[in-house]
């Protein structure tokens, strides 16, 4: 599909959204990891006025480790509530639990499995784990990747909701472009991992999602989880993974490694009618490192 260059759309309304991923916040801020997470969010809060943003999307793993630690959830909720912008959040494996099968992940890193109790606890504190927001020329969907392939009632609810949503979009605004934000993507950019690899949603769920989204003009699937920034365009769809704002996953020889940049930072998207761009900004510098035109 032909996309206009940025110069063709720069006169039109723009929406700038930061994707913040994998902060892994915890209430015990005297611990080094949790102190680093809080410092990263405070750094972002300080920089917000200079970034000219309309909203922040947090793509999961807001909690440091244990999805059942309500003290950590409340602490993270308070930290994110202090950002002076609309904040739209989807949960990660450390927030509501993980999939049953995680190829390439060391067994001792396989966390608690996703359950209805954990998803309902998320809904009670954070609100519904899937959502939509409209910006000029675009419809943005947030999805709970963690229920995909689980067989839970919450998975069926999300599929039903998305099916109805896409039908309505096709009926009323067929030319609207679509972006999806979730914790885990459907492909690992620039690599071919084994089936049901740890960095993506379960393979069958990813295929089902792409088939469902094939009805609309999907341009972007943005995810986190790998703590690495990478991107790949496949059949007109950009698959983009965001780095963690706090830091990379420690390297282990028995773990299948995703491809991408490990520096902590955020991605800033500019959505315009007809196209979008994204920039990788490091947490420390808040300066653009690379720019992609789509
Ligand atoms: Fe993470
Ligand atoms: Fe994750």
mmCIF file of C-alpha atoms and ligand atoms in Angstrom:
data_model
loop_
_atom_site.group_PDB
_atom_site.id
_atom_site.type_symbol
_atom_site.label_atom_id
_atom_site.label_comp_id
_atom_site.label_asym_id
_atom_site.label_seq_id
_atom_site.Cartn_x
_atom_site.Cartn_y
_atom_site.Cartn_z
ATOM 1 C CA UNK A 1 0.000 0.000 0.000
ATOM 2 C CA UNK A 2 1.313 3.423 -0.966
ATOM 3 C CA UNK A 3 2.036 5.718 1.976
ATOM 4 C CA UNK A 4 2.438 9.470 1.632
ATOM 5 C CA UNK A 5 5.772 10.925 2.703
ATOM 6 C CA UNK A 6 5.669 12.963 5.895
ATOM 7 C CA UNK A 7 5.804 16.221 3.958
ATOM 8 C CA UNK A 8 2.393 15.394 2.476
ATOM 9 C CA UNK A 9 0.725 15.174 5.872
ATOM 10 C CA UNK A 10 2.662 17.679 7.988
ATOM 11 C CA UNK A 11 0.013 20.365 7.498
ATOM 12 C CA UNK A 12 -2.669 18.129 9.027
ATOM 13 C CA UNK A 13 -3.406 17.423 12.692
ATOM 14 C CA UNK A 14 -0.690 15.405 14.383
ATOM 15 C CA UNK A 15 -0.906 13.295 17.506
ATOM 16 C CA UNK A 16 2.263 12.539 19.443
ATOM 17 C CA UNK A 17 2.206 9.549 21.767
ATOM 18 C CA UNK A 18 5.054 8.076 23.807
ATOM 19 C CA UNK A 19 5.189 4.298 24.203
ATOM 20 C CA UNK A 20 6.675 3.555 27.599
ATOM 21 C CA UNK A 21 7.295 -0.133 28.201
ATOM 22 C CA UNK A 22 8.370 -2.491 30.941
ATOM 23 C CA UNK A 23 9.032 -0.013 33.757
ATOM 24 C CA UNK A 24 8.897 -2.884 36.316
ATOM 25 C CA UNK A 25 8.016 -0.607 39.224
ATOM 26 C CA UNK A 26 8.069 -1.860 42.807
ATOM 27 C CA UNK A 27 7.265 -0.372 46.185
ATOM 28 C CA UNK A 28 10.624 -1.284 47.792
ATOM 29 C CA UNK A 29 12.509 1.679 46.361
ATOM 30 C CA UNK A 30 15.524 1.036 48.597
ATOM 31 C CA UNK A 31 16.209 -1.976 46.335
ATOM 32 C CA UNK A 32 18.422 -1.106 43.329
ATOM 33 C CA UNK A 33 16.093 -2.350 40.553
ATOM 34 C CA UNK A 34 13.087 -0.618 42.033
ATOM 35 C CA UNK A 35 15.039 2.583 42.639
ATOM 36 C CA UNK A 36 16.156 2.513 38.990
ATOM 37 C CA UNK A 37 12.568 2.031 37.800
ATOM 38 C CA UNK A 38 11.309 4.954 39.855
ATOM 39 C CA UNK A 39 14.192 7.155 38.679
ATOM 40 C CA UNK A 40 13.389 6.328 35.046
ATOM 41 C CA UNK A 41 9.744 7.346 35.473
ATOM 42 C CA UNK A 42 10.728 10.517 37.318
ATOM 43 C CA UNK A 43 13.103 11.335 34.468
ATOM 44 C CA UNK A 44 10.263 10.881 31.987
ATOM 45 C CA UNK A 45 7.899 13.031 34.068
ATOM 46 C CA UNK A 46 10.505 15.805 34.108
ATOM 47 C CA UNK A 47 10.974 15.591 30.336
ATOM 48 C CA UNK A 48 7.275 15.468 29.419
ATOM 49 C CA UNK A 49 6.828 19.242 28.896
ATOM 50 C CA UNK A 50 9.610 19.223 26.302
ATOM 51 C CA UNK A 51 8.293 16.208 24.370
ATOM 52 C CA UNK A 52 5.069 17.842 23.144
ATOM 53 C CA UNK A 53 2.973 14.723 23.765
ATOM 54 C CA UNK A 54 -0.774 14.140 23.697
ATOM 55 C CA UNK A 55 -0.760 10.853 25.619
ATOM 56 C CA UNK A 56 1.415 8.060 27.001
ATOM 57 C CA UNK A 57 0.818 4.377 26.298
ATOM 58 C CA UNK A 58 2.373 1.933 28.767
ATOM 59 C CA UNK A 59 2.801 -1.440 27.058
ATOM 60 C CA UNK A 60 2.915 -3.688 30.097
ATOM 61 C CA UNK A 61 5.094 -5.096 32.813
ATOM 62 C CA UNK A 62 4.409 -2.123 35.040
ATOM 63 C CA UNK A 63 5.113 -4.405 38.049
ATOM 64 C CA UNK A 64 8.632 -5.499 38.930
ATOM 65 C CA UNK A 65 7.990 -9.226 39.221
ATOM 66 C CA UNK A 66 5.030 -10.699 41.102
ATOM 67 C CA UNK A 67 1.607 -10.077 39.532
ATOM 68 C CA UNK A 68 -0.062 -10.853 42.877
ATOM 69 C CA UNK A 69 1.768 -8.159 44.864
ATOM 70 C CA UNK A 70 -0.965 -5.583 45.356
ATOM 71 C CA UNK A 71 1.463 -3.277 47.173
ATOM 72 C CA UNK A 72 3.538 -3.030 44.003
ATOM 73 C CA UNK A 73 0.418 -2.529 41.880
ATOM 74 C CA UNK A 74 -0.761 0.367 44.055
ATOM 75 C CA UNK A 75 2.696 1.934 44.067
ATOM 76 C CA UNK A 76 2.973 1.706 40.258
ATOM 77 C CA UNK A 77 -0.553 3.064 39.851
ATOM 78 C CA UNK A 78 0.347 6.108 41.961
ATOM 79 C CA UNK A 79 3.567 6.737 40.016
ATOM 80 C CA UNK A 80 1.845 6.593 36.624
ATOM 81 C CA UNK A 81 -1.085 8.697 37.872
ATOM 82 C CA UNK A 82 1.386 11.509 38.503
ATOM 83 C CA UNK A 83 2.216 11.829 34.793
ATOM 84 C CA UNK A 84 0.497 14.972 33.604
ATOM 85 C CA UNK A 85 -1.065 13.368 30.499
ATOM 86 C CA UNK A 86 -3.664 10.739 29.593
ATOM 87 C CA UNK A 87 -2.037 7.342 30.273
ATOM 88 C CA UNK A 88 -3.394 4.254 28.490
ATOM 89 C CA UNK A 89 -2.095 0.921 29.772
ATOM 90 C CA UNK A 90 -2.137 -2.739 28.737
ATOM 91 C CA UNK A 91 -0.896 -5.461 31.098
ATOM 92 C CA UNK A 92 2.149 -7.710 30.739
ATOM 93 C CA UNK A 93 3.150 -11.106 32.092
ATOM 94 C CA UNK A 94 4.396 -9.556 35.344
ATOM 95 C CA UNK A 95 1.034 -7.803 35.765
ATOM 96 C CA UNK A 96 -1.555 -10.529 35.112
ATOM 97 C CA UNK A 97 0.505 -13.691 34.480
ATOM 98 C CA UNK A 98 2.101 -15.564 31.606
ATOM 99 C CA UNK A 99 1.229 -18.099 28.914
ATOM 100 C CA UNK A 100 1.470 -21.838 29.524
ATOM 101 C CA UNK A 101 4.215 -22.468 26.930
ATOM 102 C CA UNK A 102 7.247 -20.169 26.572
ATOM 103 C CA UNK A 103 9.851 -21.657 24.211
ATOM 104 C CA UNK A 104 13.358 -20.295 24.695
ATOM 105 C CA UNK A 105 12.764 -19.007 28.228
ATOM 106 C CA UNK A 106 14.824 -20.478 31.108
ATOM 107 C CA UNK A 107 12.433 -22.535 33.311
ATOM 108 C CA UNK A 108 13.289 -20.520 36.432
ATOM 109 C CA UNK A 109 12.152 -17.348 34.634
ATOM 110 C CA UNK A 110 8.734 -18.756 33.752
ATOM 111 C CA UNK A 111 6.406 -16.837 36.040
ATOM 112 C CA UNK A 112 2.877 -17.396 37.298
ATOM 113 C CA UNK A 113 0.297 -18.363 34.688
ATOM 114 C CA UNK A 114 -2.443 -15.928 33.716
ATOM 115 C CA UNK A 115 -5.748 -16.551 35.539
ATOM 116 C CA UNK A 116 -9.185 -14.950 35.666
ATOM 117 C CA UNK A 117 -8.480 -13.869 39.241
ATOM 118 C CA UNK A 118 -5.356 -11.994 38.171
ATOM 119 C CA UNK A 119 -7.076 -10.354 35.195
ATOM 120 C CA UNK A 120 -10.040 -9.330 37.332
ATOM 121 C CA UNK A 121 -7.673 -7.848 39.920
ATOM 122 C CA UNK A 122 -6.088 -5.805 37.120
ATOM 123 C CA UNK A 123 -9.491 -4.599 35.942
ATOM 124 C CA UNK A 124 -10.397 -3.535 39.498
ATOM 125 C CA UNK A 125 -7.350 -1.297 39.963
ATOM 126 C CA UNK A 126 -6.278 -0.286 36.443
ATOM 127 C CA UNK A 127 -9.504 -0.501 34.439
ATOM 128 C CA UNK A 128 -10.314 -2.790 31.516
ATOM 129 C CA UNK A 129 -7.217 -4.395 29.991
ATOM 130 C CA UNK A 130 -8.297 -3.717 26.392
ATOM 131 C CA UNK A 131 -9.443 -0.419 24.961
ATOM 132 C CA UNK A 132 -9.656 1.887 21.990
ATOM 133 C CA UNK A 133 -8.818 5.551 21.474
ATOM 134 C CA UNK A 134 -9.368 7.622 18.352
ATOM 135 C CA UNK A 135 -6.924 10.262 17.117
ATOM 136 C CA UNK A 136 -7.151 12.109 13.791
ATOM 137 C CA UNK A 137 -7.001 9.562 10.983
ATOM 138 C CA UNK A 138 -6.336 6.636 13.321
ATOM 139 C CA UNK A 139 -7.965 4.191 15.664
ATOM 140 C CA UNK A 140 -5.641 2.884 18.390
ATOM 141 C CA UNK A 141 -6.430 -0.418 20.076
ATOM 142 C CA UNK A 142 -4.878 -1.674 23.292
ATOM 143 C CA UNK A 143 -5.087 -5.441 23.801
ATOM 144 C CA UNK A 144 -4.299 -7.798 26.655
ATOM 145 C CA UNK A 145 -1.783 -10.152 25.022
ATOM 146 C CA UNK A 146 -1.521 -12.282 28.152
ATOM 147 C CA UNK A 147 -4.980 -13.854 27.876
ATOM 148 C CA UNK A 148 -4.388 -14.913 24.264
ATOM 149 C CA UNK A 149 -4.358 -18.713 23.994
ATOM 150 C CA UNK A 150 -5.395 -19.082 27.651
ATOM 151 C CA UNK A 151 -8.933 -20.340 27.061
ATOM 152 C CA UNK A 152 -10.136 -18.044 29.860
ATOM 153 C CA UNK A 153 -13.490 -16.290 29.702
ATOM 154 C CA UNK A 154 -11.533 -13.019 29.597
ATOM 155 C CA UNK A 155 -9.897 -14.113 26.342
ATOM 156 C CA UNK A 156 -13.279 -14.849 24.745
ATOM 157 C CA UNK A 157 -14.582 -11.483 25.968
ATOM 158 C CA UNK A 158 -11.681 -9.659 24.316
ATOM 159 C CA UNK A 159 -12.019 -11.505 20.992
ATOM 160 C CA UNK A 160 -15.775 -10.768 20.934
ATOM 161 C CA UNK A 161 -15.192 -7.117 21.705
ATOM 162 C CA UNK A 162 -12.523 -6.773 19.016
ATOM 163 C CA UNK A 163 -14.677 -8.538 16.430
ATOM 164 C CA UNK A 164 -17.535 -6.095 17.067
ATOM 165 C CA UNK A 165 -15.158 -3.131 17.127
ATOM 166 C CA UNK A 166 -13.594 -3.963 13.763
ATOM 167 C CA UNK A 167 -17.010 -4.567 12.198
ATOM 168 C CA UNK A 168 -18.174 -1.159 13.372
ATOM 169 C CA UNK A 169 -14.989 0.491 12.128
ATOM 170 C CA UNK A 170 -15.312 -1.131 8.712
ATOM 171 C CA UNK A 171 -18.924 -0.030 8.501
ATOM 172 C CA UNK A 172 -18.540 3.573 9.662
ATOM 173 C CA UNK A 173 -14.907 4.643 9.018
ATOM 174 C CA UNK A 174 -13.329 2.220 6.513
ATOM 175 C CA UNK A 175 -10.449 4.548 5.614
ATOM 176 C CA UNK A 176 -9.272 4.932 9.226
ATOM 177 C CA UNK A 177 -5.800 3.541 9.849
ATOM 178 C CA UNK A 178 -5.319 1.116 12.732
ATOM 179 C CA UNK A 179 -2.557 0.654 15.288
ATOM 180 C CA UNK A 180 -2.482 -2.008 18.011
ATOM 181 C CA UNK A 181 -0.550 -1.760 21.275
ATOM 182 C CA UNK A 182 0.016 -4.807 23.457
ATOM 183 C CA UNK A 183 2.709 -6.275 25.675
ATOM 184 C CA UNK A 184 3.769 -9.092 23.355
ATOM 185 C CA UNK A 185 3.804 -8.832 19.578
ATOM 186 C CA UNK A 186 2.849 -11.365 16.926
ATOM 187 C CA UNK A 187 6.266 -11.531 15.278
ATOM 188 C CA UNK A 188 9.761 -10.978 16.643
ATOM 189 C CA UNK A 189 11.211 -8.337 14.305
ATOM 190 C CA UNK A 190 14.100 -9.564 12.158
ATOM 191 C CA UNK A 191 14.188 -13.123 13.502
ATOM 192 C CA UNK A 192 12.344 -16.430 13.107
ATOM 193 C CA UNK A 193 11.864 -17.821 16.609
ATOM 194 C CA UNK A 194 10.424 -21.298 17.306
ATOM 195 C CA UNK A 195 6.716 -21.863 17.767
ATOM 196 C CA UNK A 196 5.271 -20.275 20.928
ATOM 197 C CA UNK A 197 8.545 -18.491 21.692
ATOM 198 C CA UNK A 198 8.692 -16.386 24.841
ATOM 199 C CA UNK A 199 8.856 -13.036 23.040
ATOM 200 C CA UNK A 200 5.520 -13.317 21.212
ATOM 201 C CA UNK A 201 1.908 -14.224 21.876
ATOM 202 C CA UNK A 202 1.196 -17.941 21.230
ATOM 203 C CA UNK A 203 1.590 -18.635 17.508
ATOM 204 C CA UNK A 204 -2.028 -19.631 16.840
ATOM 205 C CA UNK A 205 -3.337 -16.556 18.670
ATOM 206 C CA UNK A 206 -1.016 -14.299 16.682
ATOM 207 C CA UNK A 207 -2.277 -15.783 13.417
ATOM 208 C CA UNK A 208 -5.896 -15.381 14.522
ATOM 209 C CA UNK A 209 -5.276 -11.763 15.484
ATOM 210 C CA UNK A 210 -3.642 -10.938 12.149
ATOM 211 C CA UNK A 211 -6.496 -12.599 10.272
ATOM 212 C CA UNK A 212 -9.067 -10.603 12.239
ATOM 213 C CA UNK A 213 -7.169 -7.346 11.722
ATOM 214 C CA UNK A 214 -6.835 -8.147 8.011
ATOM 215 C CA UNK A 215 -10.343 -6.741 7.585
ATOM 216 C CA UNK A 216 -9.139 -3.193 8.370
ATOM 217 C CA UNK A 217 -6.224 -0.978 7.333
ATOM 218 C CA UNK A 218 -3.747 -2.158 9.966
ATOM 219 C CA UNK A 219 -0.411 -0.295 9.856
ATOM 220 C CA UNK A 220 1.257 -0.889 13.224
ATOM 221 C CA UNK A 221 1.544 -3.507 15.964
ATOM 222 C CA UNK A 222 3.567 -2.006 18.819
ATOM 223 C CA UNK A 223 4.719 -4.177 21.701
ATOM 224 C CA UNK A 224 7.270 -4.338 24.515
ATOM 225 C CA UNK A 225 8.294 -7.367 26.623
ATOM 226 C CA UNK A 226 11.678 -8.029 24.958
ATOM 227 C CA UNK A 227 13.215 -4.901 26.544
ATOM 228 C CA UNK A 228 14.760 -4.288 23.119
ATOM 229 C CA UNK A 229 13.873 -1.856 20.363
ATOM 230 C CA UNK A 230 13.528 -3.460 16.946
ATOM 231 C CA UNK A 231 11.261 -2.990 13.957
ATOM 232 C CA UNK A 232 10.272 -4.759 10.783
ATOM 233 C CA UNK A 233 7.764 -3.986 8.056
ATOM 234 C CA UNK A 234 5.934 -7.033 6.704
ATOM 235 C CA UNK A 235 3.153 -6.769 4.127
ATOM 236 C CA UNK A 236 2.509 -3.109 4.930
ATOM 237 C CA UNK A 237 2.409 -3.618 8.707
ATOM 238 C CA UNK A 238 5.137 -2.286 11.013
ATOM 239 C CA UNK A 239 5.965 -4.580 13.922
ATOM 240 C CA UNK A 240 7.790 -2.473 16.496
ATOM 241 C CA UNK A 241 9.109 -3.516 19.894
ATOM 242 C CA UNK A 242 9.880 -0.841 22.476
ATOM 243 C CA UNK A 243 12.829 -0.965 24.871
ATOM 244 C CA UNK A 244 12.230 -0.974 28.602
ATOM 245 C CA UNK A 245 12.335 2.513 30.096
ATOM 246 C CA UNK A 246 14.229 1.019 33.040
ATOM 247 C CA UNK A 247 16.805 -1.317 31.510
ATOM 248 C CA UNK A 248 17.506 -4.468 29.465
ATOM 249 C CA UNK A 249 16.917 -8.081 30.453
ATOM 250 C CA UNK A 250 20.174 -9.569 31.804
ATOM 251 C CA UNK A 251 21.887 -11.782 29.228
ATOM 252 C CA UNK A 252 21.737 -15.505 29.930
ATOM 253 C CA UNK A 253 23.269 -18.161 27.693
ATOM 254 C CA UNK A 254 20.281 -20.485 28.177
ATOM 255 C CA UNK A 255 17.769 -17.864 27.000
ATOM 256 C CA UNK A 256 16.760 -17.301 23.385
ATOM 257 C CA UNK A 257 17.734 -13.665 22.737
ATOM 258 C CA UNK A 258 15.507 -11.259 20.836
ATOM 259 C CA UNK A 259 17.158 -8.935 18.326
ATOM 260 C CA UNK A 260 17.287 -5.187 18.935
ATOM 261 C CA UNK A 261 18.816 -2.287 20.819
ATOM 262 C CA UNK A 262 19.131 -2.836 24.565
ATOM 263 C CA UNK A 263 19.500 0.809 25.627
ATOM 264 C CA UNK A 264 16.690 1.965 27.950
ATOM 265 C CA UNK A 265 14.341 4.544 26.487
ATOM 266 C CA UNK A 266 10.940 5.272 25.019
ATOM 267 C CA UNK A 267 9.433 5.396 21.538
ATOM 268 C CA UNK A 268 7.598 8.522 20.420
ATOM 269 C CA UNK A 269 5.033 8.075 17.649
ATOM 270 C CA UNK A 270 3.613 10.876 15.547
ATOM 271 C CA UNK A 271 0.288 9.862 14.012
ATOM 272 C CA UNK A 272 -1.113 11.870 11.125
ATOM 273 C CA UNK A 273 -3.909 11.142 8.668
ATOM 274 C CA UNK A 274 -2.265 8.853 6.102
ATOM 275 C CA UNK A 275 0.871 7.835 7.983
ATOM 276 C CA UNK A 276 3.023 7.813 11.075
ATOM 277 C CA UNK A 277 6.626 8.093 12.226
ATOM 278 C CA UNK A 278 8.399 6.880 15.309
ATOM 279 C CA UNK A 279 11.559 7.892 17.108
ATOM 280 C CA UNK A 280 13.684 6.055 19.661
ATOM 281 C CA UNK A 281 14.662 8.323 22.550
ATOM 282 C CA UNK A 282 17.006 7.144 25.242
ATOM 283 C CA UNK A 283 15.887 7.692 28.807
ATOM 284 C CA UNK A 284 19.048 9.580 29.646
ATOM 285 C CA UNK A 285 19.249 11.937 26.703
ATOM 286 C CA UNK A 286 15.626 12.349 25.605
ATOM 287 C CA UNK A 287 17.140 13.122 22.235
ATOM 288 C CA UNK A 288 16.174 11.381 19.027
ATOM 289 C CA UNK A 289 18.547 8.596 18.040
ATOM 290 C CA UNK A 290 16.831 7.365 14.911
ATOM 291 C CA UNK A 291 13.826 8.295 12.874
ATOM 292 C CA UNK A 292 11.763 6.131 10.550
ATOM 293 C CA UNK A 293 9.357 7.373 7.936
ATOM 294 C CA UNK A 294 6.421 5.180 7.003
HETATM 295 FE FE1 LIG B 1 9.435 -6.813 31.055
HETATM 296 FE FE1 LIG B 2 7.130 -9.111 29.774
#
